[in-house]
């Protein structure tokens, strides 16, 4: 007699859940991605005890019909793709149809959802992989998902959870990435009753970065460039705002948070002659490219991507960062001068630069904006007056070495 069984759906879901829901932070990432895919302009994530005892994610997205709300807990149930062809042109954050099935396999879950124009919404109750109840609910348009007691039925998984503070930090990191990759969505993160951050959703990336990271946002240079069909937008730290680790390197591909060595290498190589070898630049960079040229279907967590032309992506990022760095070294002084007036007087320059020596014999009155070159600005406004330090040595001309 054969010894092979086909596993029960609930056991299969539990095994799959191990890949998608490693910890509360991964469940929250999936839920917030769903809210963004549902067109929400406001999404909140609220947690207690690192998310292990309680997670609540309300959104004002499109909501679900009752039929869909019951369907969404099934494995491989998705509204985002229909066939194999769609897999090569994924425009949404989700597409695998696994997350809610996986999360509901390891939590007690409630979904309250309503669509525009519907008189009543739906409340779905599920417990560790089993649908318990479907009822009417007088909820607003959108979806709210509540998950409680994560891994209570899988003590082996629960044992791997870290302290509440560490789990909260994982969730915070997920929420930060969500907020800065989607400045057009007002995103809020509340942990143990305390508001950690809240973005306005005004679409301005710098405002979102400021809401999430505060002071970091004040020492950044803007990156805006396009090279061979690869667009790079965002901010990099100025060379005096570097860190001892890579924790503040945030890369997004088509607004999806990713980890990718090519991107890290391009960023760090572009900074190489500007900062010490033991320091790391920070960044918030969104790389936009044709979605057919990037495969996000590498791992269930969708954090890894594969480019069909890695060199093109490396070059686009390298040159974008290099260009932003070069102009950031001269721009602060230029902008200050520009904002003063086209005709710069000695008095004004003294205000701009208290470091101009008194006996300096420069005929300031004669200088107009059109005359100003970066060399002249360095002469007029000594580096000590600028936020941005000068590169220690002149930039060497070097070949771009493609590191893997
Ligand atoms: P995927 O996102 O890969 O499609 P999920 O398991 O995350 O798979 O979600 C299954 C389906 O449930 C989605 O395709 C979507 O139709 C629906 N859904 C999930 N969350 C929401 C939400 N917040 N608002 C509206 N629909 C949702
Ligand atoms: Mg999803």
Short mmCIF file of C-alpha atoms and ligand atoms in Angstrom, two decimals:
data_model
loop_
_atom_site.label_atom_id
_atom_site.label_comp_id
_atom_site.label_asym_id
_atom_site.label_seq_id
_atom_site.Cartn_x
_atom_site.Cartn_y
_atom_site.Cartn_z
CA UNK A 1 0.00 0.00 0.00
CA UNK A 2 1.27 3.49 -0.84
CA UNK A 3 2.43 5.80 1.92
CA UNK A 4 1.86 9.14 0.19
CA UNK A 5 -1.04 11.39 1.31
CA UNK A 6 -2.21 14.67 -0.15
CA UNK A 7 -2.20 17.07 2.77
CA UNK A 8 -5.36 18.60 4.11
CA UNK A 9 -5.91 22.24 2.98
CA UNK A 10 -5.49 23.56 6.52
CA UNK A 11 -2.14 21.78 6.94
CA UNK A 12 -1.00 22.98 3.52
CA UNK A 13 -1.96 26.54 4.48
CA UNK A 14 -0.06 26.27 7.71
CA UNK A 15 3.09 25.14 5.88
CA UNK A 16 2.72 27.95 3.35
CA UNK A 17 2.10 30.44 6.16
CA UNK A 18 5.61 29.76 7.38
CA UNK A 19 7.00 31.39 4.26
CA UNK A 20 4.68 34.39 4.12
CA UNK A 21 4.09 35.11 7.82
CA UNK A 22 7.40 34.85 9.55
CA UNK A 23 6.38 37.34 12.23
CA UNK A 24 3.76 40.09 12.83
CA UNK A 25 5.74 42.54 10.68
CA UNK A 26 5.41 40.31 7.62
CA UNK A 27 1.63 39.99 8.14
CA UNK A 28 1.33 43.77 8.43
CA UNK A 29 3.38 44.31 5.28
CA UNK A 30 0.94 42.08 3.37
CA UNK A 31 -2.13 43.76 4.83
CA UNK A 32 -0.92 47.31 4.12
CA UNK A 33 0.07 46.26 0.59
CA UNK A 34 -3.48 44.98 0.11
CA UNK A 35 -4.88 48.31 1.30
CA UNK A 36 -2.69 50.23 -1.14
CA UNK A 37 -3.63 47.85 -3.97
CA UNK A 38 -7.28 48.50 -3.03
CA UNK A 39 -6.75 52.20 -3.80
CA UNK A 40 -6.81 53.39 -0.18
CA UNK A 41 -5.72 56.98 0.47
CA UNK A 42 -5.59 56.36 4.23
CA UNK A 43 -4.15 53.28 5.93
CA UNK A 44 -3.32 52.75 9.59
CA UNK A 45 -1.51 49.91 11.28
CA UNK A 46 -2.13 49.58 14.98
CA UNK A 47 -0.39 46.92 17.08
CA UNK A 48 -0.13 45.75 20.65
CA UNK A 49 2.74 43.69 22.06
CA UNK A 50 4.73 43.82 18.86
CA UNK A 51 1.65 42.67 16.92
CA UNK A 52 1.59 39.23 18.52
CA UNK A 53 -1.52 39.88 20.61
CA UNK A 54 -3.22 42.45 18.37
CA UNK A 55 -3.03 43.94 14.86
CA UNK A 56 -5.60 46.24 13.31
CA UNK A 57 -5.30 47.60 9.77
CA UNK A 58 -8.20 49.84 8.68
CA UNK A 59 -8.25 51.39 5.19
CA UNK A 60 -10.57 53.48 3.07
CA UNK A 61 -9.96 51.45 -0.09
CA UNK A 62 -12.52 49.90 -2.43
CA UNK A 63 -13.72 47.26 0.07
CA UNK A 64 -14.98 43.80 -0.87
CA UNK A 65 -18.33 42.28 -1.69
CA UNK A 66 -19.49 39.51 0.65
CA UNK A 67 -18.61 36.91 -1.93
CA UNK A 68 -15.06 38.26 -2.28
CA UNK A 69 -14.62 38.66 1.47
CA UNK A 70 -15.32 34.96 1.91
CA UNK A 71 -13.12 34.07 -1.05
CA UNK A 72 -10.11 36.16 -0.01
CA UNK A 73 -9.14 33.70 2.75
CA UNK A 74 -8.65 30.89 0.27
CA UNK A 75 -5.17 30.09 -0.91
CA UNK A 76 -4.30 31.28 -4.45
CA UNK A 77 -7.38 33.53 -4.43
CA UNK A 78 -6.52 36.89 -5.98
CA UNK A 79 -8.22 39.64 -7.93
CA UNK A 80 -4.85 40.91 -9.22
CA UNK A 81 -3.82 38.42 -11.86
CA UNK A 82 -5.74 35.94 -13.98
CA UNK A 83 -3.24 33.99 -16.02
CA UNK A 84 0.43 33.28 -16.65
CA UNK A 85 0.80 36.26 -19.00
CA UNK A 86 -0.16 38.62 -16.18
CA UNK A 87 2.75 37.30 -14.11
CA UNK A 88 5.17 39.08 -16.44
CA UNK A 89 3.57 42.50 -16.04
CA UNK A 90 2.68 42.88 -12.39
CA UNK A 91 1.40 46.34 -11.58
CA UNK A 92 0.18 45.64 -8.03
CA UNK A 93 2.07 44.97 -4.80
CA UNK A 94 0.30 41.64 -4.28
CA UNK A 95 -0.40 38.97 -6.87
CA UNK A 96 0.22 35.56 -5.27
CA UNK A 97 -3.14 35.22 -3.53
CA UNK A 98 -1.47 33.72 -0.49
CA UNK A 99 -1.23 36.35 2.20
CA UNK A 100 -4.67 36.40 3.78
CA UNK A 101 -4.88 32.60 3.68
CA UNK A 102 -1.51 32.41 5.38
CA UNK A 103 -2.25 35.08 8.00
CA UNK A 104 -5.65 33.58 8.82
CA UNK A 105 -3.96 30.17 9.30
CA UNK A 106 -1.96 31.52 12.24
CA UNK A 107 -4.32 34.08 13.84
CA UNK A 108 -7.85 34.77 14.91
CA UNK A 109 -9.00 37.09 12.16
CA UNK A 110 -11.91 39.46 11.64
CA UNK A 111 -12.51 41.23 8.34
CA UNK A 112 -15.01 44.08 8.20
CA UNK A 113 -15.52 45.34 4.68
CA UNK A 114 -17.97 47.35 2.63
CA UNK A 115 -18.11 48.64 -0.91
CA UNK A 116 -19.37 52.03 -2.03
CA UNK A 117 -23.14 52.04 -2.54
CA UNK A 118 -23.76 48.89 -0.50
CA UNK A 119 -26.28 49.26 2.30
CA UNK A 120 -24.51 46.85 4.59
CA UNK A 121 -21.00 45.57 4.79
CA UNK A 122 -19.74 42.14 5.80
CA UNK A 123 -18.04 40.81 8.91
CA UNK A 124 -16.02 37.63 8.42
CA UNK A 125 -14.68 35.76 11.42
CA UNK A 126 -11.99 33.12 10.99
CA UNK A 127 -9.88 31.23 13.48
CA UNK A 128 -6.55 29.54 12.73
CA UNK A 129 -7.49 28.62 9.19
CA UNK A 130 -11.24 27.92 9.61
CA UNK A 131 -14.02 30.24 8.55
CA UNK A 132 -16.24 30.66 11.64
CA UNK A 133 -18.93 33.18 10.76
CA UNK A 134 -20.21 35.53 8.08
CA UNK A 135 -22.52 38.36 9.16
CA UNK A 136 -23.81 41.81 8.22
CA UNK A 137 -21.77 44.72 9.44
CA UNK A 138 -22.53 48.44 9.50
CA UNK A 139 -18.96 49.43 8.62
CA UNK A 140 -17.73 52.34 6.48
CA UNK A 141 -16.55 51.87 2.89
CA UNK A 142 -13.17 50.17 2.95
CA UNK A 143 -11.73 47.25 4.85
CA UNK A 144 -10.57 46.73 8.41
CA UNK A 145 -8.69 43.57 9.30
CA UNK A 146 -8.05 42.60 12.91
CA UNK A 147 -5.70 39.74 13.82
CA UNK A 148 -5.32 38.48 17.38
CA UNK A 149 -3.21 35.92 19.19
CA UNK A 150 -0.77 35.19 16.40
CA UNK A 151 0.85 31.73 16.56
CA UNK A 152 -1.17 30.76 19.67
CA UNK A 153 -1.88 27.41 17.99
CA UNK A 154 1.70 26.97 16.78
CA UNK A 155 3.87 27.21 19.91
CA UNK A 156 6.98 26.24 17.95
CA UNK A 157 6.59 29.44 15.90
CA UNK A 158 5.67 31.55 18.91
CA UNK A 159 8.90 30.49 20.58
CA UNK A 160 10.88 32.19 17.80
CA UNK A 161 9.31 35.58 18.44
CA UNK A 162 11.64 38.14 19.96
CA UNK A 163 10.77 40.65 22.68
CA UNK A 164 7.80 42.97 22.19
CA UNK A 165 10.20 45.84 21.62
CA UNK A 166 12.06 43.94 18.87
CA UNK A 167 8.86 42.82 17.14
CA UNK A 168 7.58 46.42 17.34
CA UNK A 169 10.83 47.59 15.71
CA UNK A 170 10.34 45.10 12.84
CA UNK A 171 6.82 46.43 12.31
CA UNK A 172 8.04 50.03 12.50
CA UNK A 173 10.60 49.29 9.80
CA UNK A 174 7.93 47.79 7.52
CA UNK A 175 5.63 50.77 8.09
CA UNK A 176 8.42 53.28 7.46
CA UNK A 177 9.15 51.67 4.10
CA UNK A 178 5.45 51.66 3.23
CA UNK A 179 5.12 55.34 4.10
CA UNK A 180 8.14 56.54 2.12
CA UNK A 181 7.37 54.37 -0.90
CA UNK A 182 3.81 55.70 -1.03
CA UNK A 183 3.82 59.40 -0.15
CA UNK A 184 0.44 59.67 -1.91
CA UNK A 185 -1.17 57.58 0.87
CA UNK A 186 -1.68 58.94 4.40
CA UNK A 187 -0.06 56.24 6.52
CA UNK A 188 -0.20 56.03 10.29
CA UNK A 189 1.55 53.67 12.68
CA UNK A 190 0.36 53.23 16.27
CA UNK A 191 2.13 50.90 18.71
CA UNK A 192 0.73 50.16 22.18
CA UNK A 193 -1.54 53.20 22.01
CA UNK A 194 1.22 55.58 20.98
CA UNK A 195 1.29 57.28 17.57
CA UNK A 196 4.75 56.56 16.10
CA UNK A 197 4.33 58.54 12.89
CA UNK A 198 1.75 59.77 10.50
CA UNK A 199 2.25 60.97 6.93
CA UNK A 200 -0.01 63.49 5.24
CA UNK A 201 -0.49 61.62 1.98
CA UNK A 202 0.12 64.84 0.01
CA UNK A 203 2.28 62.98 -2.53
CA UNK A 204 5.43 64.90 -1.57
CA UNK A 205 8.24 62.42 -0.88
CA UNK A 206 10.30 64.87 1.14
CA UNK A 207 7.35 65.53 3.46
CA UNK A 208 6.83 61.79 3.91
CA UNK A 209 10.53 61.28 4.69
CA UNK A 210 10.40 64.11 7.21
CA UNK A 211 7.31 62.67 8.92
CA UNK A 212 9.00 59.29 9.24
CA UNK A 213 12.67 60.06 9.81
CA UNK A 214 12.65 63.66 11.05
CA UNK A 215 16.09 65.29 10.97
CA UNK A 216 17.50 62.94 8.33
CA UNK A 217 15.34 64.76 5.79
CA UNK A 218 17.16 68.04 6.31
CA UNK A 219 20.50 66.79 4.99
CA UNK A 220 19.58 65.17 1.72
CA UNK A 221 20.20 65.84 -1.94
CA UNK A 222 17.48 65.25 -4.47
CA UNK A 223 17.97 62.62 -7.17
CA UNK A 224 15.94 62.90 -10.33
CA UNK A 225 17.26 61.27 -13.43
CA UNK A 226 16.51 58.92 -16.27
CA UNK A 227 18.92 56.68 -18.14
CA UNK A 228 18.06 54.12 -20.82
CA UNK A 229 14.44 53.74 -19.72
CA UNK A 230 15.29 53.50 -16.00
CA UNK A 231 14.07 56.43 -13.93
CA UNK A 232 15.59 57.15 -10.52
CA UNK A 233 13.80 59.50 -8.13
CA UNK A 234 14.30 60.24 -4.48
CA UNK A 235 16.90 61.50 -2.03
CA UNK A 236 20.40 60.60 -0.91
CA UNK A 237 22.21 61.68 2.20
CA UNK A 238 24.75 64.44 1.75
CA UNK A 239 28.34 63.25 2.32
CA UNK A 240 28.36 64.69 5.86
CA UNK A 241 25.25 62.70 6.77
CA UNK A 242 26.62 59.17 6.50
CA UNK A 243 26.28 56.28 8.93
CA UNK A 244 28.16 53.29 10.26
CA UNK A 245 25.65 50.84 8.72
CA UNK A 246 23.21 50.40 5.85
CA UNK A 247 20.03 50.66 7.93
CA UNK A 248 18.97 53.85 6.18
CA UNK A 249 19.33 52.57 2.64
CA UNK A 250 15.83 52.28 1.24
CA UNK A 251 15.40 51.07 -2.33
CA UNK A 252 12.10 50.70 -4.13
CA UNK A 253 11.43 49.21 -7.54
CA UNK A 254 8.23 50.60 -8.99
CA UNK A 255 7.27 51.62 -5.41
CA UNK A 256 7.93 48.13 -4.01
CA UNK A 257 10.45 47.87 -1.20
CA UNK A 258 13.26 45.54 -2.28
CA UNK A 259 16.61 44.20 -1.19
CA UNK A 260 19.07 43.99 -4.04
CA UNK A 261 22.86 43.91 -4.15
CA UNK A 262 23.12 45.66 -7.51
CA UNK A 263 21.32 48.70 -6.12
CA UNK A 264 23.48 48.81 -2.98
CA UNK A 265 26.66 48.46 -5.05
CA UNK A 266 25.69 51.26 -7.45
CA UNK A 267 24.86 53.64 -4.59
CA UNK A 268 28.04 52.91 -2.65
CA UNK A 269 30.27 53.07 -5.69
CA UNK A 270 28.86 56.47 -6.58
CA UNK A 271 29.73 57.70 -3.08
CA UNK A 272 33.16 56.08 -3.02
CA UNK A 273 35.33 59.16 -3.46
CA UNK A 274 33.15 61.30 -1.20
CA UNK A 275 33.04 59.41 2.08
CA UNK A 276 35.35 57.29 4.23
CA UNK A 277 35.46 53.58 3.46
CA UNK A 278 33.88 52.55 6.77
CA UNK A 279 30.83 54.80 6.29
CA UNK A 280 27.63 54.12 4.38
CA UNK A 281 25.38 56.54 2.52
CA UNK A 282 21.66 56.67 3.21
CA UNK A 283 18.99 56.91 0.57
CA UNK A 284 15.34 56.74 -0.30
CA UNK A 285 15.36 55.89 -4.00
CA UNK A 286 12.56 54.69 -6.21
CA UNK A 287 13.66 53.09 -9.45
CA UNK A 288 10.95 53.03 -12.08
CA UNK A 289 11.28 50.69 -15.03
CA UNK A 290 9.07 48.68 -17.31
CA UNK A 291 7.58 45.99 -15.09
CA UNK A 292 8.27 43.37 -17.77
CA UNK A 293 12.01 43.92 -17.13
CA UNK A 294 11.90 43.01 -13.46
CA UNK A 295 10.81 39.73 -11.93
CA UNK A 296 9.29 40.08 -8.46
CA UNK A 297 8.16 36.48 -8.32
CA UNK A 298 11.36 35.15 -6.73
CA UNK A 299 10.26 34.58 -3.16
CA UNK A 300 6.91 34.64 -1.31
CA UNK A 301 7.96 37.73 0.63
CA UNK A 302 8.36 39.59 -2.72
CA UNK A 303 11.40 41.37 -1.26
CA UNK A 304 13.83 40.04 -3.83
CA UNK A 305 13.78 41.02 -7.47
CA UNK A 306 15.66 39.98 -10.58
CA UNK A 307 16.40 42.42 -13.40
CA UNK A 308 16.57 41.29 -17.00
CA UNK A 309 19.30 43.91 -17.59
CA UNK A 310 21.18 44.36 -14.34
CA UNK A 311 23.89 46.53 -15.88
CA UNK A 312 21.34 49.07 -17.14
CA UNK A 313 19.89 49.39 -13.64
CA UNK A 314 23.35 49.69 -12.08
CA UNK A 315 24.36 52.42 -14.53
CA UNK A 316 21.12 54.36 -14.13
CA UNK A 317 21.45 54.40 -10.36
CA UNK A 318 25.20 55.09 -10.36
CA UNK A 319 24.94 58.07 -12.70
CA UNK A 320 21.83 59.42 -10.99
CA UNK A 321 23.52 59.40 -7.58
CA UNK A 322 26.82 60.70 -8.93
CA UNK A 323 25.05 63.58 -10.67
CA UNK A 324 23.06 64.46 -7.56
CA UNK A 325 26.20 64.37 -5.42
CA UNK A 326 28.17 66.59 -7.76
CA UNK A 327 25.47 69.20 -7.97
CA UNK A 328 24.75 69.03 -4.24
CA UNK A 329 28.31 70.13 -3.53
CA UNK A 330 27.81 73.42 -5.34
CA UNK A 331 24.06 73.93 -5.17
CA UNK A 332 23.51 74.98 -1.54
CA UNK A 333 25.71 78.02 -1.96
CA UNK A 334 24.22 78.82 -5.34
CA UNK A 335 20.67 78.57 -4.07
CA UNK A 336 21.38 80.84 -1.16
CA UNK A 337 22.84 83.37 -3.51
CA UNK A 338 20.00 82.99 -6.01
CA UNK A 339 17.40 83.62 -3.38
CA UNK A 340 19.11 86.80 -2.35
CA UNK A 341 19.04 88.57 -5.71
CA UNK A 342 20.69 88.45 -9.07
CA UNK A 343 22.81 91.43 -8.10
CA UNK A 344 24.87 90.57 -5.08
CA UNK A 345 26.15 93.34 -2.88
CA UNK A 346 28.97 93.19 -0.36
CA UNK A 347 26.48 93.68 2.45
CA UNK A 348 24.37 90.74 1.33
CA UNK A 349 27.39 88.51 0.98
CA UNK A 350 28.46 89.28 4.51
CA UNK A 351 25.08 88.12 5.73
CA UNK A 352 25.29 84.97 3.62
CA UNK A 353 28.85 84.26 4.54
CA UNK A 354 30.20 85.59 7.80
CA UNK A 355 33.43 83.75 6.91
CA UNK A 356 34.36 86.06 4.02
CA UNK A 357 37.50 87.75 5.31
CA UNK A 358 37.12 91.48 5.77
CA UNK A 359 40.16 92.30 3.67
CA UNK A 360 39.01 90.15 0.75
CA UNK A 361 39.16 92.40 -2.27
CA UNK A 362 36.34 90.97 -4.32
CA UNK A 363 34.17 93.41 -6.18
CA UNK A 364 30.87 91.89 -5.10
CA UNK A 365 28.81 94.61 -6.75
CA UNK A 366 30.04 93.52 -10.13
CA UNK A 367 29.00 89.90 -9.73
CA UNK A 368 25.68 88.88 -11.15
CA UNK A 369 24.11 85.42 -11.19
CA UNK A 370 25.06 84.73 -14.76
CA UNK A 371 28.72 85.19 -13.81
CA UNK A 372 28.61 82.68 -11.02
CA UNK A 373 30.38 79.40 -11.57
CA UNK A 374 30.94 76.80 -8.91
CA UNK A 375 34.65 77.77 -8.72
CA UNK A 376 33.71 81.37 -8.07
CA UNK A 377 31.24 80.35 -5.41
CA UNK A 378 33.88 78.35 -3.62
CA UNK A 379 36.01 81.48 -3.61
CA UNK A 380 33.22 83.78 -2.55
CA UNK A 381 31.49 81.55 -0.01
CA UNK A 382 34.08 79.53 1.84
CA UNK A 383 33.18 75.91 2.57
CA UNK A 384 32.84 76.56 6.31
CA UNK A 385 29.63 78.41 5.54
CA UNK A 386 28.03 75.47 3.80
CA UNK A 387 26.19 72.52 5.24
CA UNK A 388 27.80 70.31 2.67
CA UNK A 389 31.50 69.52 3.04
CA UNK A 390 33.70 69.60 0.01
CA UNK A 391 35.06 66.31 -1.27
CA UNK A 392 38.51 65.90 0.18
CA UNK A 393 40.21 65.24 -3.13
CA UNK A 394 39.19 66.21 -6.63
CA UNK A 395 36.97 63.56 -8.15
CA UNK A 396 39.03 60.98 -9.98
CA UNK A 397 37.79 59.97 -13.40
CA UNK A 398 37.12 56.29 -13.16
CA UNK A 399 35.62 53.51 -15.11
CA UNK A 400 32.35 52.18 -13.79
CA UNK A 401 33.16 48.75 -12.48
CA UNK A 402 30.14 46.52 -12.38
CA UNK A 403 30.27 44.68 -9.08
CA UNK A 404 28.11 41.67 -8.45
P1 LIG B 1 -3.02 39.07 -3.24
O1 LIG B 1 -2.82 40.41 -2.62
O2 LIG B 1 -1.76 38.45 -3.67
O3 LIG B 1 -4.07 39.09 -4.30
P2 LIG B 1 -4.09 38.35 -0.65
O4 LIG B 1 -4.24 37.05 0.02
O5 LIG B 1 -3.23 39.35 0.01
O6 LIG B 1 -3.57 38.06 -2.12
O7 LIG B 1 -5.51 38.98 -0.85
C1 LIG B 1 -6.49 38.24 -1.58
C2 LIG B 1 -7.50 39.18 -2.23
O8 LIG B 1 -8.31 39.79 -1.22
C3 LIG B 1 -6.88 40.35 -2.99
O9 LIG B 1 -6.53 39.97 -4.31
C4 LIG B 1 -7.99 41.38 -2.93
O10 LIG B 1 -8.92 41.16 -3.96
C5 LIG B 1 -8.68 41.10 -1.62
N1 LIG B 1 -8.26 42.03 -0.54
C6 LIG B 1 -7.38 41.79 0.44
N2 LIG B 1 -7.22 42.85 1.25
C7 LIG B 1 -8.04 43.80 0.77
C8 LIG B 1 -8.34 45.15 1.16
N3 LIG B 1 -7.75 45.72 2.22
N4 LIG B 1 -9.25 45.83 0.43
C9 LIG B 1 -9.86 45.26 -0.63
N5 LIG B 1 -9.60 44.01 -1.07
C10 LIG B 1 -8.72 43.28 -0.38
MG1 LIG B 2 -1.87 40.70 -0.86
#
